[in-house]
Short mmCIF file of C-alpha atoms in Angstrom, two decimals:
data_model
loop_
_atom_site.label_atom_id
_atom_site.label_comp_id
_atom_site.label_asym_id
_atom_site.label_seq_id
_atom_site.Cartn_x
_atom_site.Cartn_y
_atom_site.Cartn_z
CA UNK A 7 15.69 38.86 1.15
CA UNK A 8 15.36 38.74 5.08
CA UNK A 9 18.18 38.03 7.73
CA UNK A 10 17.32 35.60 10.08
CA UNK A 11 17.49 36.83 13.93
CA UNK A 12 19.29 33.78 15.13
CA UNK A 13 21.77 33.02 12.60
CA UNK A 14 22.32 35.63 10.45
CA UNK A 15 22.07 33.75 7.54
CA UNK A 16 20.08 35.53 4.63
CA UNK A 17 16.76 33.61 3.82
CA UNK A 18 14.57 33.62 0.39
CA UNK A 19 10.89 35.15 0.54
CA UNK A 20 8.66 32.11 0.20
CA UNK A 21 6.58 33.47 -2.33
CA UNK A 22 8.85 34.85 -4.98
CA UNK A 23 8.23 35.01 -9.11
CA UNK A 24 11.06 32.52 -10.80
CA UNK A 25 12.88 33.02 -7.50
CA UNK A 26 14.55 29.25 -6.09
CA UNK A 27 14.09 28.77 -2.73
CA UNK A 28 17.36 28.46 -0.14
CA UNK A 29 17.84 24.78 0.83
CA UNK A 30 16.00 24.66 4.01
CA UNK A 31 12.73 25.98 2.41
CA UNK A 32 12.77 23.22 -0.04
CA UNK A 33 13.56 20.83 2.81
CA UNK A 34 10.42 22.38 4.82
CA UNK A 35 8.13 22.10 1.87
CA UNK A 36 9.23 19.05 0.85
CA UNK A 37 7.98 17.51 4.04
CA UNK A 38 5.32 19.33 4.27
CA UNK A 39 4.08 17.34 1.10
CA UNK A 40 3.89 14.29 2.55
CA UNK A 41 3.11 15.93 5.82
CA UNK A 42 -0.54 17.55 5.14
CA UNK A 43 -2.11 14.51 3.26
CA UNK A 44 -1.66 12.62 6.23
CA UNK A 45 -2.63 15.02 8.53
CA UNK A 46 -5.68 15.17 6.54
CA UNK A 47 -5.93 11.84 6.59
CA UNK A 48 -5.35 11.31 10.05
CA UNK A 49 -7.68 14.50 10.88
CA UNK A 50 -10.51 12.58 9.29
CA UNK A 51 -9.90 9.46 10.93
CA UNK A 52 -9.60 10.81 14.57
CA UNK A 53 -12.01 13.16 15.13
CA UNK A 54 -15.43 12.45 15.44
CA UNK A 55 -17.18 15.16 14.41
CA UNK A 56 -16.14 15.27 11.27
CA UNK A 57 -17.01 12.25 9.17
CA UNK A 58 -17.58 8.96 9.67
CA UNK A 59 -20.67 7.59 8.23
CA UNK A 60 -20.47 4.15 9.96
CA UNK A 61 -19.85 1.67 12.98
CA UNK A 62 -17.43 -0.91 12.83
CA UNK A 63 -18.92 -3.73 15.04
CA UNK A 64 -16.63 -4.82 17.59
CA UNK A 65 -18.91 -7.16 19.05
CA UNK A 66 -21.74 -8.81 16.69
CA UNK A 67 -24.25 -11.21 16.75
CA UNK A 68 -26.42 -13.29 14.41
CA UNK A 69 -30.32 -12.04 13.76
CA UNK A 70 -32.80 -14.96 13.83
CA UNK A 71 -34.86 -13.32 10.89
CA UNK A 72 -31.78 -12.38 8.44
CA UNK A 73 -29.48 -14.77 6.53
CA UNK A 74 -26.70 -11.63 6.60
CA UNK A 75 -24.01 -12.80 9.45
CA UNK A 76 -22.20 -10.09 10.08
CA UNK A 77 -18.74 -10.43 12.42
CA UNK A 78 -16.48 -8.77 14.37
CA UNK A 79 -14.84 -5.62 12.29
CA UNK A 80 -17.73 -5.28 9.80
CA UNK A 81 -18.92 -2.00 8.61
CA UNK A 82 -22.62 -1.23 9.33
CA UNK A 83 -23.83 2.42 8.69
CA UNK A 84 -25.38 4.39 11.11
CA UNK A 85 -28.86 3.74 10.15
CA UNK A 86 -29.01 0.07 10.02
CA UNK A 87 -26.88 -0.34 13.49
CA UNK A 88 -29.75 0.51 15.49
CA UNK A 89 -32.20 -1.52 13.94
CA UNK A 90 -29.33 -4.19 14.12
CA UNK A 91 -29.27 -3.61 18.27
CA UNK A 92 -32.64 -3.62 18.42
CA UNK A 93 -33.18 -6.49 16.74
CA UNK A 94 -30.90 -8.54 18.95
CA UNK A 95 -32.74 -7.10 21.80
CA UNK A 96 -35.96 -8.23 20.51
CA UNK A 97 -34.25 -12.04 20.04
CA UNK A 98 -33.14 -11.56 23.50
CA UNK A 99 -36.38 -10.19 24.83
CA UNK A 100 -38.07 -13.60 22.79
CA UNK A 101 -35.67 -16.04 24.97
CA UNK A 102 -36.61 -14.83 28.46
CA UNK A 103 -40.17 -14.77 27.90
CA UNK A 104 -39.73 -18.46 26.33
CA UNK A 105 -37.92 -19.63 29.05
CA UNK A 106 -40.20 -18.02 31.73
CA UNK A 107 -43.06 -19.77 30.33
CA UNK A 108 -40.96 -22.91 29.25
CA UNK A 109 -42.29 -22.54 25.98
CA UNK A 110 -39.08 -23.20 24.43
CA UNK A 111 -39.06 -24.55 20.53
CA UNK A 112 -36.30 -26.71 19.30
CA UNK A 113 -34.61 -29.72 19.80
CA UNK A 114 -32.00 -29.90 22.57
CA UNK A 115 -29.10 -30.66 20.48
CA UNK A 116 -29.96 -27.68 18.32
CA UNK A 117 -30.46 -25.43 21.18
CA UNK A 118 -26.76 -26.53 22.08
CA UNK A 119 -25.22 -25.66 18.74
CA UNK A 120 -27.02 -22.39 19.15
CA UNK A 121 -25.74 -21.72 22.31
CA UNK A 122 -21.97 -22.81 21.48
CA UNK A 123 -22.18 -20.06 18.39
CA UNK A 124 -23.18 -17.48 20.95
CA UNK A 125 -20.11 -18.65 22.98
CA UNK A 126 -17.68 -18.29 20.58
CA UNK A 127 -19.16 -14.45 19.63
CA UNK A 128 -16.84 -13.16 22.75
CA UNK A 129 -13.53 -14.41 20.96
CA UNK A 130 -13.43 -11.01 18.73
CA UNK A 131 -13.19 -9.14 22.36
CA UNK A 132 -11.34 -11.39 24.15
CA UNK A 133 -8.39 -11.04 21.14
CA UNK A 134 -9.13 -7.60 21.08
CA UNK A 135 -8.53 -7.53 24.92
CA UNK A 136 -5.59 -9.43 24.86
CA UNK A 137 -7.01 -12.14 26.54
CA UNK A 138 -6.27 -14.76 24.20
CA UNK A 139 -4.53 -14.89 21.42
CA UNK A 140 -6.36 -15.34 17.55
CA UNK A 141 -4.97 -19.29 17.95
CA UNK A 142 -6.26 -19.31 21.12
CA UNK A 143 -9.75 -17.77 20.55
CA UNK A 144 -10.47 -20.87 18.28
CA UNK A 145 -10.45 -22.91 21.58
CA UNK A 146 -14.00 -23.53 22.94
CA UNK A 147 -12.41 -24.30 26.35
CA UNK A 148 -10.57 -21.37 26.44
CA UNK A 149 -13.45 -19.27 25.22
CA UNK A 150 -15.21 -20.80 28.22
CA UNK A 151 -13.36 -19.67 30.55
CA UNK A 152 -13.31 -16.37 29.38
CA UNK A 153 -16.95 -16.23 29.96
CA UNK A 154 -16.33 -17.25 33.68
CA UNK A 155 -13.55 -14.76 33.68
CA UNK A 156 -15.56 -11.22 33.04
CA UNK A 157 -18.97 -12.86 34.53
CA UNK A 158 -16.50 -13.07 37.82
CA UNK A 159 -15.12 -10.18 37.31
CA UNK A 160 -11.57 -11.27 37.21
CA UNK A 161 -11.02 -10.14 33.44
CA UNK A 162 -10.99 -6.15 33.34
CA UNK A 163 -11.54 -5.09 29.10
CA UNK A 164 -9.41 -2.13 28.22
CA UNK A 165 -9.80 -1.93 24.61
CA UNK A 166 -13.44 -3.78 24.16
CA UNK A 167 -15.33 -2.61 27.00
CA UNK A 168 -18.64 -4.39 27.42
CA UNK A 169 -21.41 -2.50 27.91
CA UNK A 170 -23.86 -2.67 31.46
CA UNK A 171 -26.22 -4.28 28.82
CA UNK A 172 -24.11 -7.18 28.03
CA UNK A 173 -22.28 -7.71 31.51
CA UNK A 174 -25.35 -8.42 32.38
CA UNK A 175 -26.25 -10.95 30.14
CA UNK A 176 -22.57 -12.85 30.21
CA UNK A 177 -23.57 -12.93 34.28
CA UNK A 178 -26.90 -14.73 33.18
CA UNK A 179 -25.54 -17.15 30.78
CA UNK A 180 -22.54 -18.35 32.85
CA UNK A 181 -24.85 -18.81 35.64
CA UNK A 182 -26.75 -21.29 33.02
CA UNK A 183 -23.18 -22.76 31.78
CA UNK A 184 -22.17 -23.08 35.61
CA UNK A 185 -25.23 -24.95 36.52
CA UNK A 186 -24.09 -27.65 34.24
CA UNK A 187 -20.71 -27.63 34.31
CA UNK A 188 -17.69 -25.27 35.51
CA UNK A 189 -15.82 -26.86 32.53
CA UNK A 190 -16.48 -26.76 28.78
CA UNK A 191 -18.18 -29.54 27.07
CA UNK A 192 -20.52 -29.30 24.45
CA UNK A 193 -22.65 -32.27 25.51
CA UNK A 194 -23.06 -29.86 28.76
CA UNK A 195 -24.30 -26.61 27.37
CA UNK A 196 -27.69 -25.43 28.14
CA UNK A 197 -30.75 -26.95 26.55
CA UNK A 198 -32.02 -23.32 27.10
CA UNK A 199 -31.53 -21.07 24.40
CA UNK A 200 -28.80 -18.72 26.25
CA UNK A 201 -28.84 -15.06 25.34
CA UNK A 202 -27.07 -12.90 22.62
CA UNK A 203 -24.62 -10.30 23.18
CA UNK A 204 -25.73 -6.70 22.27
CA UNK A 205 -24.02 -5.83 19.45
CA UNK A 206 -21.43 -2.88 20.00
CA UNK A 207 -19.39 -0.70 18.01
CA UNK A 208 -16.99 2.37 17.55
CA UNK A 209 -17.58 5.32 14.87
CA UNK A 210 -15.46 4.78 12.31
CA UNK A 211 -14.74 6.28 8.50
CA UNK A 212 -15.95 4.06 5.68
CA UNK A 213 -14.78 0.81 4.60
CA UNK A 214 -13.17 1.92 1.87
CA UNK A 215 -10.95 4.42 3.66
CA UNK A 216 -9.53 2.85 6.95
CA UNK A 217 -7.27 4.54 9.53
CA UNK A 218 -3.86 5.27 9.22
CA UNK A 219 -2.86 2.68 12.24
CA UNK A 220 -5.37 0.13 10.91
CA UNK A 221 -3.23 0.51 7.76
CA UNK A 222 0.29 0.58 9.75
CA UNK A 223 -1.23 -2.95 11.50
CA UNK A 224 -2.45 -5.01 9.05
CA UNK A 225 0.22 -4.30 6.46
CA UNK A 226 2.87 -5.37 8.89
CA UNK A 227 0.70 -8.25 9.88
CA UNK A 228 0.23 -8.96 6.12
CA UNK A 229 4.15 -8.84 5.77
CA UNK A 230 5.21 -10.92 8.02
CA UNK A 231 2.58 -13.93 8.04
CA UNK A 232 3.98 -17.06 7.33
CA UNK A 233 2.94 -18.65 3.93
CA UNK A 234 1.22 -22.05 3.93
CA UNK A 235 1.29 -24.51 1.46
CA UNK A 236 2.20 -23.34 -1.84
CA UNK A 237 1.10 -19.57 -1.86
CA UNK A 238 3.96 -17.06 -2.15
CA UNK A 239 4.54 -14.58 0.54
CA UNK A 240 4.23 -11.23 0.58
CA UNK A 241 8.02 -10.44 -0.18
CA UNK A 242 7.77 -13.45 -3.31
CA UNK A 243 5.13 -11.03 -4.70
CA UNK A 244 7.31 -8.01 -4.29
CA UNK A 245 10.36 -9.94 -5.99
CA UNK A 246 7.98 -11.30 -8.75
CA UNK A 247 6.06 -7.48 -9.05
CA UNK A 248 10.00 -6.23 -9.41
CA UNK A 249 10.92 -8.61 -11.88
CA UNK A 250 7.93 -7.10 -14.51
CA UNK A 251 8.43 -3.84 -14.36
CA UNK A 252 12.69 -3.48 -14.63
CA UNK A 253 12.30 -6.61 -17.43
CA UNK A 254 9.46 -4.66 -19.14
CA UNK A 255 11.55 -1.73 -19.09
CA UNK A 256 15.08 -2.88 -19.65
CA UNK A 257 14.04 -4.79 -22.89
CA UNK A 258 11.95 -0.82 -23.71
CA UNK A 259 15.14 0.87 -23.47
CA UNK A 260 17.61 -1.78 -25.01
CA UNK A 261 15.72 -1.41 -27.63
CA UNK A 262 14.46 2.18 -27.85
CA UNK A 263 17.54 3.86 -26.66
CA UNK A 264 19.30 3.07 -30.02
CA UNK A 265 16.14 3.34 -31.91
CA UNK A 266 15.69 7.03 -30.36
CA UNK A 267 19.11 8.13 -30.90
CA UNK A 268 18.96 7.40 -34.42
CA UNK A 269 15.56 8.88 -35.29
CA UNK A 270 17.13 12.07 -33.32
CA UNK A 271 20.28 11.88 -35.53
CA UNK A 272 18.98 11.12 -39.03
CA UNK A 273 16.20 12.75 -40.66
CA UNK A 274 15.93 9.51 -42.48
CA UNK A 275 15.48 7.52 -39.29
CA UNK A 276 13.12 9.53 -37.93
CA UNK A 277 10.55 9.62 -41.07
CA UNK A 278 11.22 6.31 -41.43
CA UNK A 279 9.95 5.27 -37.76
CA UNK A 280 8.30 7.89 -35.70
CA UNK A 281 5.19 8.55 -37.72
CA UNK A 282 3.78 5.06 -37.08
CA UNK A 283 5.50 4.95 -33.23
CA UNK A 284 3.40 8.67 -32.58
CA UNK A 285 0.29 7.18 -34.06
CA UNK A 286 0.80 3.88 -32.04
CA UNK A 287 1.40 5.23 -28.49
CA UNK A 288 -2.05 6.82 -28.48
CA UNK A 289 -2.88 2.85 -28.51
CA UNK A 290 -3.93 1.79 -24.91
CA UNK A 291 -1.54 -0.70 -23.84
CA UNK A 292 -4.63 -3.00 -22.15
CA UNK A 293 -6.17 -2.76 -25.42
CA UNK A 294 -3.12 -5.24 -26.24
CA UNK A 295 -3.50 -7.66 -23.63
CA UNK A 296 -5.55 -10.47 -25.03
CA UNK A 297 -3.57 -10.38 -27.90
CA UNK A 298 -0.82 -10.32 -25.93
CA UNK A 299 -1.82 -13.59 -24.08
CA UNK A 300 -2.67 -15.69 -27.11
CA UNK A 301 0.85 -14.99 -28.30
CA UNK A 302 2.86 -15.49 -25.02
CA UNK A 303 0.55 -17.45 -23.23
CA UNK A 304 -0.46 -16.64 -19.86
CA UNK A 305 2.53 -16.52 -17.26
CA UNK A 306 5.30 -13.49 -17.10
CA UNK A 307 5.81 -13.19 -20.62
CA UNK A 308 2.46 -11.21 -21.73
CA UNK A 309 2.96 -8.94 -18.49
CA UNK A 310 6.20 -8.37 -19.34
CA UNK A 311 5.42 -7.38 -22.71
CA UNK A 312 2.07 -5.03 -21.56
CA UNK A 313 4.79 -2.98 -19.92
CA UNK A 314 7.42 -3.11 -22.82
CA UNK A 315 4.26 -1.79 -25.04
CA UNK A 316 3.54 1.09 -22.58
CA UNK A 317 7.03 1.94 -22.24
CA UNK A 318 8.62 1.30 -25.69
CA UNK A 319 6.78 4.08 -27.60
CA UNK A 320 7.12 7.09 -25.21
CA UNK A 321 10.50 6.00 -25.04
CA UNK A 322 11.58 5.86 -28.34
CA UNK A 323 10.03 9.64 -28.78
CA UNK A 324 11.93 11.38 -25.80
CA UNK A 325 15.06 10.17 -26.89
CA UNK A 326 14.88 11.17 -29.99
CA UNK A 327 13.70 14.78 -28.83
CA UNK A 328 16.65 14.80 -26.23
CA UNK A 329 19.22 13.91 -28.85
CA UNK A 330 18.00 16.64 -31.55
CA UNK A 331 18.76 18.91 -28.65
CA UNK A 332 22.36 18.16 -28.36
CA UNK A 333 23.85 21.80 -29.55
CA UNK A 334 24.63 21.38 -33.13
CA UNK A 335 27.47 23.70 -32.82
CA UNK A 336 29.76 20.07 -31.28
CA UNK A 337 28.57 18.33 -34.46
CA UNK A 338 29.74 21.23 -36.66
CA UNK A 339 33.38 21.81 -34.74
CA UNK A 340 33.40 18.30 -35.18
CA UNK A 341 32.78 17.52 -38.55
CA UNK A 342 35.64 20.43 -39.33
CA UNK A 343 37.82 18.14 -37.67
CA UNK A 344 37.15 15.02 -40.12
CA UNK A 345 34.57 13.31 -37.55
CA UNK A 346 32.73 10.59 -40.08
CA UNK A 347 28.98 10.01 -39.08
CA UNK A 348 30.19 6.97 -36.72
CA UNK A 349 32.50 9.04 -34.79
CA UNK A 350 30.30 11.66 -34.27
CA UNK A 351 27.51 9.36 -32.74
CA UNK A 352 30.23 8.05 -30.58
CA UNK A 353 32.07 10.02 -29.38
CA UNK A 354 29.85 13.03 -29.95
CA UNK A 355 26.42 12.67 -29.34
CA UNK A 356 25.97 9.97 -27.13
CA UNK A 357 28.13 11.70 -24.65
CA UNK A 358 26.56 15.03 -25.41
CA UNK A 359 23.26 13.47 -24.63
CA UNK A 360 23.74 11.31 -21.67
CA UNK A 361 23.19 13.22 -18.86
CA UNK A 362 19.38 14.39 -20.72
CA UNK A 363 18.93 10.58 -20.91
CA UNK A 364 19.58 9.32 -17.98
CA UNK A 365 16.74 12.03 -17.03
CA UNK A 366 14.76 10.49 -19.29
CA UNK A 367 15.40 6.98 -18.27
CA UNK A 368 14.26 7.98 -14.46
CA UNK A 369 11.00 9.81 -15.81
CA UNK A 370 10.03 6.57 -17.96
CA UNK A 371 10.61 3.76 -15.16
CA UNK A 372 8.25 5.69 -13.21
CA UNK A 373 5.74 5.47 -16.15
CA UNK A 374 6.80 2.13 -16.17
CA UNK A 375 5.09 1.26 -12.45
CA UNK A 376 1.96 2.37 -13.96
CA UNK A 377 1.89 -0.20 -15.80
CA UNK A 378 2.50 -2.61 -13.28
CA UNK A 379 -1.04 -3.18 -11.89
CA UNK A 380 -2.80 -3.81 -15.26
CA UNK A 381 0.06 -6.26 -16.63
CA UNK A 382 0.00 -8.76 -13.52
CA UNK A 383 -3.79 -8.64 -13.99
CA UNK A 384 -3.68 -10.21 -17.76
CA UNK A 385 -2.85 -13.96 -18.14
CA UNK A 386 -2.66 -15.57 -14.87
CA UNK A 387 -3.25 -12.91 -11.90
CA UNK A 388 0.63 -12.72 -10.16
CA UNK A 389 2.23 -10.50 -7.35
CA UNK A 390 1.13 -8.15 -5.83
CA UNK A 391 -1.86 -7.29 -7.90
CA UNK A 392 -2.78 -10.68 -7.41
CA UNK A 393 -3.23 -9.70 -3.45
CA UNK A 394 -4.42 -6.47 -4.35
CA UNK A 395 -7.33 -7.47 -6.38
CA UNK A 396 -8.13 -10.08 -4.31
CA UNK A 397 -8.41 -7.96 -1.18
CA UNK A 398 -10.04 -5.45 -2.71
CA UNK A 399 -12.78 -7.93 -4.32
CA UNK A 400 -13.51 -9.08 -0.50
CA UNK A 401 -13.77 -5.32 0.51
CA UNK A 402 -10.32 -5.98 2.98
CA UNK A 403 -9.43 -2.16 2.33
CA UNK A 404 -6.89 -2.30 4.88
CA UNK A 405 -4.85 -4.83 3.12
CA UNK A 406 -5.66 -3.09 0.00
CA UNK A 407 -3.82 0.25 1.31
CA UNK A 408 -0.35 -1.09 2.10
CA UNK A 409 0.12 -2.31 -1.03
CA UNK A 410 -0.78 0.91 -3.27
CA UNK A 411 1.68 2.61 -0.57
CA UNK A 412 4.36 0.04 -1.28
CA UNK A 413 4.24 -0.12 -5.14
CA UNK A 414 4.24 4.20 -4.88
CA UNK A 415 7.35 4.37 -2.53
CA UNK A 416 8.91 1.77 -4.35
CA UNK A 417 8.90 4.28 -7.51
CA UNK A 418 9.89 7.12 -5.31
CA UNK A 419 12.61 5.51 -3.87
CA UNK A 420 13.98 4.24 -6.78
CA UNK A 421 14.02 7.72 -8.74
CA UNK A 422 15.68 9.15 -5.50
CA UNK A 423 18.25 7.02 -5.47
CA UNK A 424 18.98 7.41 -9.03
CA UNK A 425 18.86 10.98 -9.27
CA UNK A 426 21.07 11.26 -6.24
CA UNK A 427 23.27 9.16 -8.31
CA UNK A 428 23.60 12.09 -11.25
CA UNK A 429 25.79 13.78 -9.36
CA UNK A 430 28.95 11.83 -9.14
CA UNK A 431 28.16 9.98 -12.85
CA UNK A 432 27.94 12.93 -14.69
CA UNK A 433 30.18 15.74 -12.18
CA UNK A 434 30.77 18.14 -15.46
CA UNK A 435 26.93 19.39 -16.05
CA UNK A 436 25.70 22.70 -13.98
CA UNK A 437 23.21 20.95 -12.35
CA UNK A 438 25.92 18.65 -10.19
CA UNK A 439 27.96 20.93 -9.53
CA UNK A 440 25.43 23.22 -8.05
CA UNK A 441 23.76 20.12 -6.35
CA UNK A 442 25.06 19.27 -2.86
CA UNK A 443 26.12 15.40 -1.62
CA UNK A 444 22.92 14.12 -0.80
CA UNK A 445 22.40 10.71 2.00
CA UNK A 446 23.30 8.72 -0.27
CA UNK A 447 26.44 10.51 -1.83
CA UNK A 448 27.69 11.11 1.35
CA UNK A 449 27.58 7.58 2.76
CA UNK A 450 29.03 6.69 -0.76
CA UNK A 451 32.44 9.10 -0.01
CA UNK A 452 32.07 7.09 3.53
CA UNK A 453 32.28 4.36 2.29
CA UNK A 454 35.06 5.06 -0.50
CA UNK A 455 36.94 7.12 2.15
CA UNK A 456 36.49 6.83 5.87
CA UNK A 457 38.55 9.78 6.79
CA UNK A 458 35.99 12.13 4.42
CA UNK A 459 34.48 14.67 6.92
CA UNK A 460 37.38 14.53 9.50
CA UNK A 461 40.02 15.70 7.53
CA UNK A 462 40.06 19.11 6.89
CA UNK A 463 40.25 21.03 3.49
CA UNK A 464 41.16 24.46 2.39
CA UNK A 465 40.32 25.41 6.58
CA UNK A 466 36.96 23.46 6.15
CA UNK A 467 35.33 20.36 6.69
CA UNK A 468 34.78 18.59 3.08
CA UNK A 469 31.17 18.63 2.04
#
């Protein structure tokens, strides 16, 4: 044990052999847990020396001999991006000497609608610039202008910074586009092919592990989009996500808990049930879900019932293992006082028990969010795994992220709160008593009594 300098107070060594830890410790580390993956995370993402494989094109263009179109935000890796540049140059290189010798191939009107596409390939940088907004960089006039803007030099880039390369070649073409017409028209766009913008790009980790603020942006811009038509919004799916797992596991423990309890009580129960229930739960849930389907077709019921199958089972065995556990010595001192077998489940064992259960009943609605992501896939796709899988199947990994960190903090908040909750439901057992008023419990005496940590008691503030 060491005395701290400052205060006085009496600290635990951290590393100590079936020694607990004083409060603030646990506090420290517990942060720290959270703390160092994203630091690692972060560290992986930031610095450039240490890994990342590709370049994430913030400026792109289309190659006349490939049928790939990559766009704005793409991954290339590092290999292909300069053949990708060079390429473009080469395209570019193609035009001038075409247009030098007017050897130009094409029809006009095709020439245009080239020329328009290589217009609109500055809307990426212009958003990205904050030039225009995405609604606005669908605008051809507005695009236009934007052209004339950084050809002119009265549109400065702070985030997308062109390079000498291409402010060269936006002078060039807007000195075609100007020749025509200061104003956007596509009857009045060059019948010269104009040239492409160099593709350019920033290092960045692989698509299939974004950045932490690339995360931190598009999940809150995947929150709080609008839905159109008739596609739920991101907070339906959380509702309808919700909705499986507490109905999965609700109807697992209505029926479990009682099942449990007896196969812990009776011998007779327990021979009678838990032989088959051990050799079932070794039976992969999804193995269930087809079968599942054809009997409650293919909304919420078969989801629901996926997570009552990977619940139920488990279930039923750790409550029975929690009630044999009860000290037999109540049952005895009991049944010397003329309990019947009724009597001694009531008012015995169940409230022997219940504090080990609701413990249990944390520990299995976590297992039940494991089940979450498989059950909305079976039937028709729902919720958020619906958004998930579809995200993921388009490579969107960004969108893919918030999600996974949703449905986990969702779980972790939940057994928080519940376990903070042990405390004032069951005040009698050691581990309350020795367990100080958490956030929550102390906003709960707040609530119940304003006047909690201003009045004093026994000389000190109540805890």
């Amino acid at each position: 044990m060491k005395i701290g300098k400052r205060s006085g107070k009496v600290s635990s060594p951290w590393l100590a052999i079936r020694k607990d830890l004083d409060a603030r410790q646990r506090f420290t580390l517990s942060c720290l847990s959270f703390i160092l993956p994203l630091a690692a995370w972060a560290f992986v993402s930031y610095t450039p020396f240490i890994w990342h494989p590709d370049v994430k094109l913030q400026i792109s263009a289309d190659r006349s001999d490939v049928t790939t179109v990559y766009t704005a935000g793409d991954h290339l890796s590092k290999t292909y991006f300069p053949e990708f540049v060079a390429a473009i140059q080469a395209d570019n290189a193609a035009t001038l000497a075409a247009r030098e010798t007017g050897e130009v191939e094409g029809r006009g009107s095709t020439i245009r609608r080239a020329n328009l596409k290589i217009v609109r390939h500055i809307s990426d940088a212009a958003v990205a610039n904050d030039w225009l907004s995405r609604e606005e960089a669908k605008e051809d006039e507005l695009l236009y202008e934007v052209w004339r803007d950084v050809a002119t030099g009265k549109l400065t880039a702070k985030t997308v910074k062109f390079t000498e390369e291409n402010q060269a070649i936006i002078k060039r073409n807007w000195a075609m586009m100007e020749e025509l017409s200061p104003t956007f028209s596509s009857r009045t766009l060059p019948e010269e092919p104009m040239e492409k913008l160099v593709p350019q790009g920033v290092s960045a980790n692989p698509v299939y592990l974004p950045a932490p603020h690339e995360v931190v942006i598009k999940g809150i811009q995947d929150f709080t989009i609008e839905s159109v038509d008739d596609k739920p919004s991101m907070l339906d799916r959380y509702k309808h996500s919700l909705k499986i797992v507490f109905s999965g596991f609700l109807l697992a423990a209505l029926v479990g808990v009682p099942l449990g309890v007896l196969c812990g009580t009776f011998d007779f129960f327990s021979k009678l049930f838990e032989p088959f229930i051990d050799f079932f739960r070794y039976m992969p849930a999804p193995a269930f879900s087809t079968l599942l389907v054809a009997v409650f077709l293919a909304h919420d019921a078969p989801k629901i019932a996926l997570v009552f199958v990977g619940t139920f089972f488990q279930l039923v065995l750790v409550v029975a293992n929690t009630t044999r556990q009860l000290d037999a010595s109540l049952l005895e001192a009991a049944q010397t006082l003329g309990a019947k077998n009724l009597t001694l489940i009531r008012r015995v064992i169940l409230p022997g028990i219940t504090p080990n259960l609701y413990n249990d009943m944390r520990i299995l609605l976590g297992w039940a969010w494991t089940w979450l992501v498989i059950a909305e896939l079976i039937g028709v796709k729902s919720g958020l795994t619906e958004f998930l899988e579809t995200q993921g199947r388009w490579r969107n990994f960004d969108s893919v992220f918030p999600i996974i960190i949703l449905i986990g903090m969702s779980g972790f908040v939940t057994d928080q709160f519940l376990s903070s909750l042990r405390k004032y439901l069951f005040p009698w057992t050691p581990e309350a008593s020795e367990k100080k008023h958490g956030f929550i419990g102390r906003f709960l005496l707040w609530v119940v009594d304003r006047n909690a940590y201003s009045t004093p008691l026994n000389g000190k503030a109540k805890q």
